[in-house]
PDB file of C-alpha atoms and ligand atoms in Angstrom:
ATOM      1  CA  MET A   1       0.000   0.000   0.000  1.00  0.00           C
ATOM      2  CA  ARG A   2       1.209   3.512  -0.735  1.00  0.00           C
ATOM      3  CA  PRO A   3       1.570   5.836   2.294  1.00  0.00           C
ATOM      4  CA  PHE A   4      -1.514   7.835   1.267  1.00  0.00           C
ATOM      5  CA  THR A   5      -3.618   4.690   0.981  1.00  0.00           C
ATOM      6  CA  ILE A   6      -2.310   3.529   4.368  1.00  0.00           C
ATOM      7  CA  ALA A   7      -3.243   6.882   5.873  1.00  0.00           C
ATOM      8  CA  ILE A   8      -6.797   6.658   4.514  1.00  0.00           C
ATOM      9  CA  PHE A   9      -7.059   3.041   5.693  1.00  0.00           C
ATOM     10  CA  THR A  10      -5.855   3.994   9.195  1.00  0.00           C
ATOM     11  CA  LEU A  11      -8.255   6.919   9.280  1.00  0.00           C
ATOM     12  CA  SER A  12     -11.205   4.700   8.367  1.00  0.00           C
ATOM     13  CA  LEU A  13     -10.197   2.252  11.134  1.00  0.00           C
ATOM     14  CA  ALA A  14     -10.048   5.134  13.599  1.00  0.00           C
ATOM     15  CA  LEU A  15     -13.538   6.198  12.510  1.00  0.00           C
ATOM     16  CA  SER A  16     -15.047   2.744  12.890  1.00  0.00           C
ATOM     17  CA  GLY A  17     -15.431   3.343  16.669  1.00  0.00           C
ATOM     18  CA  PRO A  18     -18.137   6.011  16.357  1.00  0.00           C
ATOM     19  CA  VAL A  19     -19.773   4.021  13.518  1.00  0.00           C
ATOM     20  CA  ALA A  20     -20.266   1.048  15.883  1.00  0.00           C
ATOM     21  CA  GLY A  21     -21.821   3.468  18.414  1.00  0.00           C
ATOM     22  CA  ALA A  22     -24.199   4.758  15.753  1.00  0.00           C
ATOM     23  CA  ASP A  23     -25.477   1.200  15.223  1.00  0.00           C
ATOM     24  CA  VAL A  24     -26.677   0.991  18.833  1.00  0.00           C
ATOM     25  CA  ASP A  25     -28.344   4.378  18.377  1.00  0.00           C
ATOM     26  CA  GLU A  26     -30.124   3.002  15.320  1.00  0.00           C
ATOM     27  CA  LEU A  27     -31.313   0.013  17.336  1.00  0.00           C
ATOM     28  CA  LEU A  28     -32.513   2.274  20.138  1.00  0.00           C
ATOM     29  CA  ALA A  29     -34.464   4.359  17.631  1.00  0.00           C
ATOM     30  CA  GLN A  30     -36.141   1.198  16.345  1.00  0.00           C
ATOM     31  CA  CYS A  31     -37.002   0.001  19.876  1.00  0.00           C
ATOM     32  CA  GLU A  32     -38.450   3.397  20.768  1.00  0.00           C
ATOM     33  CA  ASP A  33     -40.683   3.502  17.711  1.00  0.00           C
ATOM     34  CA  CYS A  34     -42.689   0.902  19.673  1.00  0.00           C
ATOM     35  CA  HIS A  35     -41.555   1.093  23.316  1.00  0.00           C
ATOM     36  CA  GLY A  36     -41.695   4.902  23.411  1.00  0.00           C
ATOM     37  CA  SER A  37     -39.151   7.611  24.033  1.00  0.00           C
ATOM     38  CA  GLY A  38     -36.612   6.510  26.660  1.00  0.00           C
ATOM     39  CA  GLY A  39     -38.303   3.069  26.773  1.00  0.00           C
ATOM     40  CA  ILE A  40     -41.431   4.522  28.411  1.00  0.00           C
ATOM     41  CA  SER A  41     -44.412   3.198  26.520  1.00  0.00           C
ATOM     42  CA  SER A  42     -47.472   5.271  25.733  1.00  0.00           C
ATOM     43  CA  ASP A  43     -49.323   2.243  24.321  1.00  0.00           C
ATOM     44  CA  SER A  44     -51.076  -0.073  26.734  1.00  0.00           C
ATOM     45  CA  ASP A  45     -50.208  -3.272  24.843  1.00  0.00           C
ATOM     46  CA  VAL A  46     -46.485  -2.445  24.745  1.00  0.00           C
ATOM     47  CA  PRO A  47     -44.533  -2.775  28.009  1.00  0.00           C
ATOM     48  CA  THR A  48     -42.335  -0.012  29.395  1.00  0.00           C
ATOM     49  CA  ILE A  49     -38.797  -1.384  29.361  1.00  0.00           C
ATOM     50  CA  ALA A  50     -36.997   1.551  31.035  1.00  0.00           C
ATOM     51  CA  GLY A  51     -35.782   0.763  34.557  1.00  0.00           C
ATOM     52  CA  GLN A  52     -36.246  -3.018  34.398  1.00  0.00           C
ATOM     53  CA  ASN A  53     -33.136  -4.817  35.540  1.00  0.00           C
ATOM     54  CA  ALA A  54     -30.450  -5.597  32.983  1.00  0.00           C
ATOM     55  CA  THR A  55     -30.470  -9.348  33.647  1.00  0.00           C
ATOM     56  CA  PHE A  56     -34.222  -9.540  33.020  1.00  0.00           C
ATOM     57  CA  ILE A  57     -33.991  -7.571  29.738  1.00  0.00           C
ATOM     58  CA  GLU A  58     -31.041  -9.661  28.608  1.00  0.00           C
ATOM     59  CA  LYS A  59     -32.722 -12.978  29.440  1.00  0.00           C
ATOM     60  CA  THR A  60     -35.942 -11.835  27.777  1.00  0.00           C
ATOM     61  CA  LEU A  61     -34.229 -10.859  24.523  1.00  0.00           C
ATOM     62  CA  ARG A  62     -32.435 -14.208  24.494  1.00  0.00           C
ATOM     63  CA  SER A  63     -35.675 -16.108  25.028  1.00  0.00           C
ATOM     64  CA  TYR A  64     -37.257 -14.285  22.084  1.00  0.00           C
ATOM     65  CA  GLN A  65     -34.296 -15.476  19.993  1.00  0.00           C
ATOM     66  CA  VAL A  66     -35.268 -19.102  20.692  1.00  0.00           C
ATOM     67  CA  TRP A  67     -39.060 -18.475  20.626  1.00  0.00           C
ATOM     68  CA  GLY A  68     -39.179 -19.011  24.411  1.00  0.00           C
ATOM     69  CA  ARG A  69     -41.974 -16.450  24.695  1.00  0.00           C
ATOM     70  CA  PRO A  70     -44.983 -15.729  22.499  1.00  0.00           C
ATOM     71  CA  CYS A  71     -44.189 -13.069  19.906  1.00  0.00           C
ATOM     72  CA  ILE A  72     -47.153 -10.882  19.209  1.00  0.00           C
ATOM     73  CA  LYS A  73     -47.272  -9.125  15.821  1.00  0.00           C
ATOM     74  CA  SER A  74     -47.058  -5.412  16.375  1.00  0.00           C
ATOM     75  CA  SER A  75     -47.204  -2.281  14.270  1.00  0.00           C
ATOM     76  CA  PHE A  76     -44.715   0.582  14.687  1.00  0.00           C
ATOM     77  CA  ARG A  77     -46.306   3.289  16.853  1.00  0.00           C
ATOM     78  CA  HIS A  78     -43.960   6.197  16.112  1.00  0.00           C
ATOM     79  CA  GLY A  79     -41.716   7.307  13.260  1.00  0.00           C
ATOM     80  CA  ASP A  80     -42.549   5.670   9.922  1.00  0.00           C
ATOM     81  CA  THR A  81     -45.714   3.801  10.890  1.00  0.00           C
ATOM     82  CA  SER A  82     -46.155   2.424   7.361  1.00  0.00           C
ATOM     83  CA  ARG A  83     -43.367  -0.130   8.003  1.00  0.00           C
ATOM     84  CA  PRO A  84     -44.697  -3.693   7.974  1.00  0.00           C
ATOM     85  CA  LYS A  85     -45.689  -5.200  11.321  1.00  0.00           C
ATOM     86  CA  THR A  86     -43.016  -7.162  13.123  1.00  0.00           C
ATOM     87  CA  ASP A  87     -42.638  -8.972  16.454  1.00  0.00           C
ATOM     88  CA  MET A  88     -40.081  -9.401  19.216  1.00  0.00           C
ATOM     89  CA  CYS A  89     -38.799 -12.744  17.843  1.00  0.00           C
ATOM     90  CA  GLN A  90     -37.925 -11.071  14.547  1.00  0.00           C
ATOM     91  CA  VAL A  91     -36.468  -8.026  16.313  1.00  0.00           C
ATOM     92  CA  ALA A  92     -34.322 -10.217  18.602  1.00  0.00           C
ATOM     93  CA  GLU A  93     -33.160 -12.438  15.751  1.00  0.00           C
ATOM     94  CA  GLY A  94     -31.077  -9.591  14.336  1.00  0.00           C
ATOM     95  CA  LEU A  95     -29.296  -8.804  17.628  1.00  0.00           C
ATOM     96  CA  THR A  96     -25.744  -9.886  18.484  1.00  0.00           C
ATOM     97  CA  SER A  97     -24.685 -10.683  22.069  1.00  0.00           C
ATOM     98  CA  GLU A  98     -22.987  -7.272  22.215  1.00  0.00           C
ATOM     99  CA  ASP A  99     -26.184  -5.545  21.062  1.00  0.00           C
ATOM    100  CA  ILE A 100     -28.181  -7.367  23.750  1.00  0.00           C
ATOM    101  CA  LYS A 101     -25.699  -6.362  26.459  1.00  0.00           C
ATOM    102  CA  ALA A 102     -25.632  -2.739  25.288  1.00  0.00           C
ATOM    103  CA  LEU A 103     -29.455  -2.484  25.031  1.00  0.00           C
ATOM    104  CA  SER A 104     -29.988  -4.117  28.439  1.00  0.00           C
ATOM    105  CA  ALA A 105     -27.431  -1.845  30.126  1.00  0.00           C
ATOM    106  CA  HIS A 106     -28.976   1.181  28.440  1.00  0.00           C
ATOM    107  CA  TYR A 107     -32.626   0.537  29.323  1.00  0.00           C
ATOM    108  CA  SER A 108     -31.926  -0.653  32.876  1.00  0.00           C
ATOM    109  CA  ALA A 109     -30.273   2.733  33.524  1.00  0.00           C
ATOM    110  CA  GLN A 110     -33.268   4.757  32.231  1.00  0.00           C
ATOM    111  CA  PRO A 111     -35.858   6.030  34.741  1.00  0.00           C
ATOM    112  CA  PHE A 112     -39.111   4.022  34.871  1.00  0.00           C
ATOM    113  CA  GLN A 113     -42.343   5.984  34.664  1.00  0.00           C
ATOM    114  CA  THR A 114     -45.636   4.566  35.905  1.00  0.00           C
ATOM    115  CA  ALA A 115     -48.486   4.356  33.395  1.00  0.00           C
ATOM    116  CA  ASN A 116     -51.356   6.768  33.842  1.00  0.00           C
ATOM    117  CA  GLN A 117     -54.336   4.369  33.786  1.00  0.00           C
ATOM    118  CA  PRO A 118     -57.646   3.809  35.581  1.00  0.00           C
ATOM    119  CA  PHE A 119     -58.048   1.436  38.561  1.00  0.00           C
ATOM    120  CA  ASP A 120     -60.613   0.484  41.176  1.00  0.00           C
ATOM    121  CA  PRO A 121     -59.402   1.380  44.730  1.00  0.00           C
ATOM    122  CA  ASP A 122     -61.312  -1.467  46.456  1.00  0.00           C
ATOM    123  CA  LEU A 123     -59.946  -4.075  44.068  1.00  0.00           C
ATOM    124  CA  ALA A 124     -56.473  -2.533  44.412  1.00  0.00           C
ATOM    125  CA  ALA A 125     -56.610  -2.944  48.211  1.00  0.00           C
ATOM    126  CA  ARG A 126     -57.506  -6.621  47.827  1.00  0.00           C
ATOM    127  CA  GLY A 127     -54.740  -6.981  45.249  1.00  0.00           C
ATOM    128  CA  ALA A 128     -52.171  -5.461  47.633  1.00  0.00           C
ATOM    129  CA  ALA A 129     -52.904  -8.188  50.194  1.00  0.00           C
ATOM    130  CA  LEU A 130     -52.745 -10.956  47.576  1.00  0.00           C
ATOM    131  CA  HIS A 131     -49.479  -9.555  46.254  1.00  0.00           C
ATOM    132  CA  GLN A 132     -47.935  -9.713  49.748  1.00  0.00           C
ATOM    133  CA  GLN A 133     -48.948 -13.359  50.137  1.00  0.00           C
ATOM    134  CA  ARG A 134     -47.996 -14.648  46.728  1.00  0.00           C
ATOM    135  CA  CYS A 135     -45.811 -12.325  44.686  1.00  0.00           C
ATOM    136  CA  GLU A 136     -43.746 -10.119  47.023  1.00  0.00           C
ATOM    137  CA  GLN A 137     -41.082 -12.799  47.413  1.00  0.00           C
ATOM    138  CA  CYS A 138     -39.840 -12.096  43.861  1.00  0.00           C
ATOM    139  CA  HIS A 139     -41.576  -8.853  42.817  1.00  0.00           C
ATOM    140  CA  GLU A 140     -40.203  -6.944  45.801  1.00  0.00           C
ATOM    141  CA  GLN A 141     -41.585  -3.874  47.594  1.00  0.00           C
ATOM    142  CA  GLY A 142     -45.032  -4.108  46.097  1.00  0.00           C
ATOM    143  CA  GLY A 143     -43.599  -4.887  42.659  1.00  0.00           C
ATOM    144  CA  THR A 144     -41.722  -1.585  42.505  1.00  0.00           C
ATOM    145  CA  VAL A 145     -38.217  -3.039  42.640  1.00  0.00           C
ATOM    146  CA  PRO A 146     -36.989  -5.122  39.710  1.00  0.00           C
ATOM    147  CA  ASP A 147     -34.734  -7.736  41.246  1.00  0.00           C
ATOM    148  CA  ARG A 148     -35.656 -11.426  41.266  1.00  0.00           C
ATOM    149  CA  GLY A 149     -38.580 -10.680  38.967  1.00  0.00           C
ATOM    150  CA  PRO A 150     -39.428  -7.694  36.752  1.00  0.00           C
ATOM    151  CA  ARG A 151     -41.063  -4.532  38.003  1.00  0.00           C
ATOM    152  CA  LEU A 152     -44.884  -4.822  37.878  1.00  0.00           C
ATOM    153  CA  ALA A 153     -46.046  -1.664  39.698  1.00  0.00           C
ATOM    154  CA  GLY A 154     -47.107   0.938  37.141  1.00  0.00           C
ATOM    155  CA  GLN A 155     -46.692  -1.375  34.146  1.00  0.00           C
ATOM    156  CA  TRP A 156     -49.575  -1.264  31.629  1.00  0.00           C
ATOM    157  CA  THR A 157     -52.501  -3.466  32.724  1.00  0.00           C
ATOM    158  CA  PRO A 158     -53.460  -4.762  29.232  1.00  0.00           C
ATOM    159  CA  TYR A 159     -49.854  -5.871  28.678  1.00  0.00           C
ATOM    160  CA  LEU A 160     -49.639  -7.601  32.113  1.00  0.00           C
ATOM    161  CA  ARG A 161     -53.005  -9.297  31.577  1.00  0.00           C
ATOM    162  CA  LYS A 162     -51.802 -10.790  28.321  1.00  0.00           C
ATOM    163  CA  ALA A 163     -48.450 -11.824  29.828  1.00  0.00           C
ATOM    164  CA  LEU A 164     -50.255 -13.689  32.649  1.00  0.00           C
ATOM    165  CA  LYS A 165     -52.542 -15.448  30.184  1.00  0.00           C
ATOM    166  CA  PHE A 166     -49.544 -17.134  28.575  1.00  0.00           C
ATOM    167  CA  VAL A 167     -48.142 -18.515  31.862  1.00  0.00           C
ATOM    168  CA  PRO A 168     -50.563 -21.447  32.438  1.00  0.00           C
ATOM    169  CA  THR A 169     -50.341 -22.441  28.754  1.00  0.00           C
ATOM    170  CA  GLY A 170     -46.554 -22.758  29.137  1.00  0.00           C
ATOM    171  CA  GLU A 171     -45.929 -20.269  26.301  1.00  0.00           C
ATOM    172  CA  HIS A 172     -44.331 -17.700  28.632  1.00  0.00           C
ATOM    173  CA  LEU A 173     -41.836 -19.552  30.794  1.00  0.00           C
ATOM    174  CA  VAL A 174     -41.511 -18.283  34.369  1.00  0.00           C
ATOM    175  CA  PRO A 175     -39.879 -19.876  37.460  1.00  0.00           C
ATOM    176  CA  PRO A 176     -41.840 -22.918  38.781  1.00  0.00           C
ATOM    177  CA  ALA A 177     -42.507 -21.028  42.066  1.00  0.00           C
ATOM    178  CA  MET A 178     -44.287 -18.285  40.113  1.00  0.00           C
ATOM    179  CA  GLU A 179     -46.237 -20.854  38.139  1.00  0.00           C
ATOM    180  CA  SER A 180     -47.619 -22.309  41.366  1.00  0.00           C
ATOM    181  CA  ALA A 181     -48.264 -18.804  42.748  1.00  0.00           C
ATOM    182  CA  VAL A 182     -50.507 -17.923  39.778  1.00  0.00           C
ATOM    183  CA  ASP A 183     -51.820 -21.398  39.020  1.00  0.00           C
ATOM    184  CA  ASP A 184     -54.962 -21.391  41.166  1.00  0.00           C
ATOM    185  CA  LEU A 185     -55.740 -17.667  40.970  1.00  0.00           C
ATOM    186  CA  ALA A 186     -59.390 -17.009  40.126  1.00  0.00           C
ATOM    187  CA  GLN A 187     -60.175 -14.366  37.490  1.00  0.00           C
ATOM    188  CA  GLY A 188     -61.219 -12.034  40.330  1.00  0.00           C
ATOM    189  CA  ASP A 189     -57.817 -12.457  42.008  1.00  0.00           C
ATOM    190  CA  ILE A 190     -56.027 -11.543  38.787  1.00  0.00           C
ATOM    191  CA  ASP A 191     -58.246  -8.460  38.408  1.00  0.00           C
ATOM    192  CA  ALA A 192     -57.419  -7.455  42.002  1.00  0.00           C
ATOM    193  CA  LEU A 193     -53.659  -7.857  41.457  1.00  0.00           C
ATOM    194  CA  LEU A 194     -53.749  -5.918  38.187  1.00  0.00           C
ATOM    195  CA  ASN A 195     -55.724  -3.093  39.802  1.00  0.00           C
ATOM    196  CA  TYR A 196     -53.101  -2.968  42.555  1.00  0.00           C
ATOM    197  CA  TYR A 197     -50.230  -2.606  40.040  1.00  0.00           C
ATOM    198  CA  ALA A 198     -52.240   0.022  38.110  1.00  0.00           C
ATOM    199  CA  SER A 199     -52.915   1.956  41.331  1.00  0.00           C
ATOM    200  CA  GLN A 200     -49.198   2.532  41.920  1.00  0.00           C
ATOM    201  CA  GLN A 201     -48.826   5.843  40.095  1.00  0.00           C
ATOM    202  CA  GLN A 202     -46.263   8.581  40.687  1.00  0.00           C
TER     203      GLN A 202
HETATM  204  C1  HEC B   1     -42.856  -3.290  16.295  1.00  0.00           C
HETATM  205  C2  HEC B   1     -42.867  -2.959  17.712  1.00  0.00           C
HETATM  206  C3  HEC B   1     -41.682  -3.332  18.575  1.00  0.00           C
HETATM  207  C4  HEC B   1     -40.337  -3.104  18.338  1.00  0.00           C
HETATM  208  C5  HEC B   1     -39.674  -2.498  17.113  1.00  0.00           C
HETATM  209  C6  HEC B   1     -39.643  -3.557  19.523  1.00  0.00           C
HETATM  210  N1  HEC B   1     -40.537  -4.059  20.440  1.00  0.00           N
HETATM  211 FE1  HEC B   1     -40.075  -4.944  22.208  1.00  0.00          FE
HETATM  212  N2  HEC B   1     -42.035  -5.494  22.471  1.00  0.00           N
HETATM  213  C7  HEC B   1     -43.082  -5.115  21.642  1.00  0.00           C
HETATM  214  C8  HEC B   1     -44.325  -5.680  22.152  1.00  0.00           C
HETATM  215  C9  HEC B   1     -45.709  -5.508  21.512  1.00  0.00           C
HETATM  216  C10 HEC B   1     -43.988  -6.405  23.317  1.00  0.00           C
HETATM  217  C11 HEC B   1     -44.937  -7.201  24.212  1.00  0.00           C
HETATM  218  C12 HEC B   1     -45.522  -8.382  23.513  1.00  0.00           C
HETATM  219  C13 HEC B   1     -44.568  -9.491  23.260  1.00  0.00           C
HETATM  220  O1  HEC B   1     -43.932  -9.968  24.218  1.00  0.00           O
HETATM  221  O2  HEC B   1     -44.478  -9.912  22.098  1.00  0.00           O
HETATM  222  C14 HEC B   1     -42.541  -6.267  23.494  1.00  0.00           C
HETATM  223  C15 HEC B   1     -41.805  -6.825  24.531  1.00  0.00           C
HETATM  224  C16 HEC B   1     -40.480  -6.519  24.815  1.00  0.00           C
HETATM  225  C17 HEC B   1     -39.764  -6.920  26.006  1.00  0.00           C
HETATM  226  C18 HEC B   1     -40.327  -7.717  27.167  1.00  0.00           C
HETATM  227  C19 HEC B   1     -40.671  -6.766  28.290  1.00  0.00           C
HETATM  228  C20 HEC B   1     -41.335  -7.408  29.479  1.00  0.00           C
HETATM  229  O3  HEC B   1     -41.705  -6.653  30.404  1.00  0.00           O
HETATM  230  O4  HEC B   1     -41.517  -8.625  29.523  1.00  0.00           O
HETATM  231  C21 HEC B   1     -38.500  -6.418  25.900  1.00  0.00           C
HETATM  232  C22 HEC B   1     -37.355  -6.567  26.913  1.00  0.00           C
HETATM  233  C23 HEC B   1     -38.407  -5.699  24.649  1.00  0.00           C
HETATM  234  N3  HEC B   1     -39.623  -5.790  24.007  1.00  0.00           N
HETATM  235  C24 HEC B   1     -37.281  -5.028  24.207  1.00  0.00           C
HETATM  236  C25 HEC B   1     -37.166  -4.442  22.945  1.00  0.00           C
HETATM  237  C26 HEC B   1     -35.928  -3.882  22.425  1.00  0.00           C
HETATM  238  C27 HEC B   1     -34.618  -3.794  23.194  1.00  0.00           C
HETATM  239  C28 HEC B   1     -36.202  -3.464  21.142  1.00  0.00           C
HETATM  240  C29 HEC B   1     -35.251  -2.860  20.134  1.00  0.00           C
HETATM  241  C30 HEC B   1     -34.104  -3.668  19.766  1.00  0.00           C
HETATM  242  C31 HEC B   1     -37.613  -3.753  20.887  1.00  0.00           C
HETATM  243  N4  HEC B   1     -38.151  -4.344  22.006  1.00  0.00           N
HETATM  244  C32 HEC B   1     -38.261  -3.478  19.705  1.00  0.00           C
HETATM  245  C33 HEC B   1     -42.989  -4.336  20.503  1.00  0.00           C
HETATM  246  C34 HEC B   1     -41.791  -3.949  19.891  1.00  0.00           C
HETATM  247  C1  HEC B   2     -40.353 -17.357  42.469  1.00  0.00           C
HETATM  248  C2  HEC B   2     -40.339 -15.974  42.053  1.00  0.00           C
HETATM  249  C3  HEC B   2     -41.628 -15.390  41.523  1.00  0.00           C
HETATM  250  C4  HEC B   2     -42.877 -15.362  42.129  1.00  0.00           C
HETATM  251  C5  HEC B   2     -43.305 -15.965  43.449  1.00  0.00           C
HETATM  252  C6  HEC B   2     -43.725 -14.612  41.232  1.00  0.00           C
HETATM  253  N1  HEC B   2     -43.023 -14.217  40.124  1.00  0.00           N
HETATM  254 FE1  HEC B   2     -43.745 -13.202  38.528  1.00  0.00          FE
HETATM  255  N2  HEC B   2     -41.934 -13.375  37.581  1.00  0.00           N
HETATM  256  C7  HEC B   2     -40.792 -13.911  38.129  1.00  0.00           C
HETATM  257  C8  HEC B   2     -39.722 -13.871  37.137  1.00  0.00           C
HETATM  258  C9  HEC B   2     -38.281 -14.352  37.341  1.00  0.00           C
HETATM  259  C10 HEC B   2     -40.291 -13.316  35.964  1.00  0.00           C
HETATM  260  C11 HEC B   2     -39.600 -13.086  34.622  1.00  0.00           C
HETATM  261  C12 HEC B   2     -39.790 -14.306  33.749  1.00  0.00           C
HETATM  262  C13 HEC B   2     -39.708 -13.982  32.306  1.00  0.00           C
HETATM  263  O1  HEC B   2     -40.553 -13.221  31.832  1.00  0.00           O
HETATM  264  O2  HEC B   2     -38.800 -14.481  31.648  1.00  0.00           O
HETATM  265  C14 HEC B   2     -41.679 -13.006  36.284  1.00  0.00           C
HETATM  266  C15 HEC B   2     -42.558 -12.416  35.396  1.00  0.00           C
HETATM  267  C16 HEC B   2     -43.841 -11.988  35.714  1.00  0.00           C
HETATM  268  C17 HEC B   2     -44.737 -11.284  34.810  1.00  0.00           C
HETATM  269  C18 HEC B   2     -44.411 -10.823  33.399  1.00  0.00           C
HETATM  270  C19 HEC B   2     -43.976  -9.371  33.502  1.00  0.00           C
HETATM  271  C20 HEC B   2     -43.374  -8.792  32.271  1.00  0.00           C
HETATM  272  O3  HEC B   2     -43.043  -7.575  32.310  1.00  0.00           O
HETATM  273  O4  HEC B   2     -43.200  -9.492  31.287  1.00  0.00           O
HETATM  274  C21 HEC B   2     -45.906 -11.061  35.492  1.00  0.00           C
HETATM  275  C22 HEC B   2     -47.138 -10.348  34.979  1.00  0.00           C
HETATM  276  C23 HEC B   2     -45.741 -11.632  36.816  1.00  0.00           C
HETATM  277  N3  HEC B   2     -44.474 -12.196  36.920  1.00  0.00           N
HETATM  278  C24 HEC B   2     -46.714 -11.603  37.808  1.00  0.00           C
HETATM  279  C25 HEC B   2     -46.610 -12.288  39.019  1.00  0.00           C
HETATM  280  C26 HEC B   2     -47.678 -12.348  39.988  1.00  0.00           C
HETATM  281  C27 HEC B   2     -49.026 -11.655  39.825  1.00  0.00           C
HETATM  282  C28 HEC B   2     -47.228 -13.125  41.008  1.00  0.00           C
HETATM  283  C29 HEC B   2     -47.981 -13.539  42.251  1.00  0.00           C
HETATM  284  C30 HEC B   2     -49.302 -14.095  42.052  1.00  0.00           C
HETATM  285  C31 HEC B   2     -45.870 -13.550  40.677  1.00  0.00           C
HETATM  286  N4  HEC B   2     -45.534 -13.009  39.467  1.00  0.00           N
HETATM  287  C32 HEC B   2     -45.070 -14.353  41.476  1.00  0.00           C
HETATM  288  C33 HEC B   2     -40.669 -14.423  39.394  1.00  0.00           C
HETATM  289  C34 HEC B   2     -41.729 -14.652  40.275  1.00  0.00           C
END
C-alpha cells in the first residue's frame, strides 16, 4: 500500500469506533418507535422497558431469539408507521450478544415511569394483600423493585393481563414457584392484582 492509501485506511479504522456506536443508536431508535421515548411506553399493549433490571432484559431478549416467549405481531407506533408489522422474535433475531448487552445496560439505567391508567381502589386494596402473600417474594416492595422478577407496579394493565394469560399455557416460561403462585388464581384475584399494580402511580 502507498503511504496515502495507508493513511486513509488507518483513518477509516479510527472512525469505525463512532460508527459502531451509531449502530446501537439506530437500534434504540427502532425500539423506541414501539416502546416509546426513553423506553417509556405510551401504548397499553407495549410494556415499558426503562428501569427493568439488565439481567431480566437480557434474558428476555435471548428467550425471544429461541421463541421461548410468544411473539405478538405489532405495528410501529412512532416514526414511519407504514413499516410492515413485526414482532419481538424477529427483532431479537437480528441482535448480536454485544447488542443485547448494550441495550440491556442502556434501558436498565433509564428512569421508569408509571403508566397513567384507571383502577378500582377497592380491588387494588384486595390486590395489595394478595401480592404480599404470593408475589412479594420475587416482585419486591409491592412490585416496585426489579430484582428477582421484573417490576410490575405501574406497568400497563393490558400488557400484564396478556403476559399472565400465557403462563398457564406454558408459552411464557416463568420460574416454577411463580407458576404455582398464579396457578390457582381465580379471574377475580387476577383483576385485584392488576388493579393494585395500576394503582401505583407517581
Ligand atoms: C414493532 C414494535 C416493537 C419493536 C420495534 C420492539 N418491540 Fe419490544 N415489544 C413489543 C411488544 C408488543 C412487546 C410485548 C408483547 C410481546 O412480548 O411480544 C414487546 C416486549 C419486549 C420486552 C419484554 C418486556 C417485558 O416486560 O416482559 C422487551 C425486553 C423488549 N420488548 C425489548 C425491545 C428492544 C430492546 C427493542 C429494540 C431492539 C424492541 N423491544 C423493539 C414491541 C416492539
Ligand atoms: C419465584 C419468584 C416469583 C414469584 C413468586 C412470582 N413471580 Fe412473577 N416473575 C418472576 C420472574 C423471574 C419473571 C420473569 C420471567 C420472564 O418473563 O422471563 C416473572 C414475570 C412476571 C410477569 C411478566 C412481567 C413482564 O413484564 O413481562 C408477570 C405479569 C408476573 N411475573 C406476575 C406475578 C404475579 C401476579 C405473582 C404472584 C401471584 C408472581 N408473578 C409471582 C418471578 C416470580
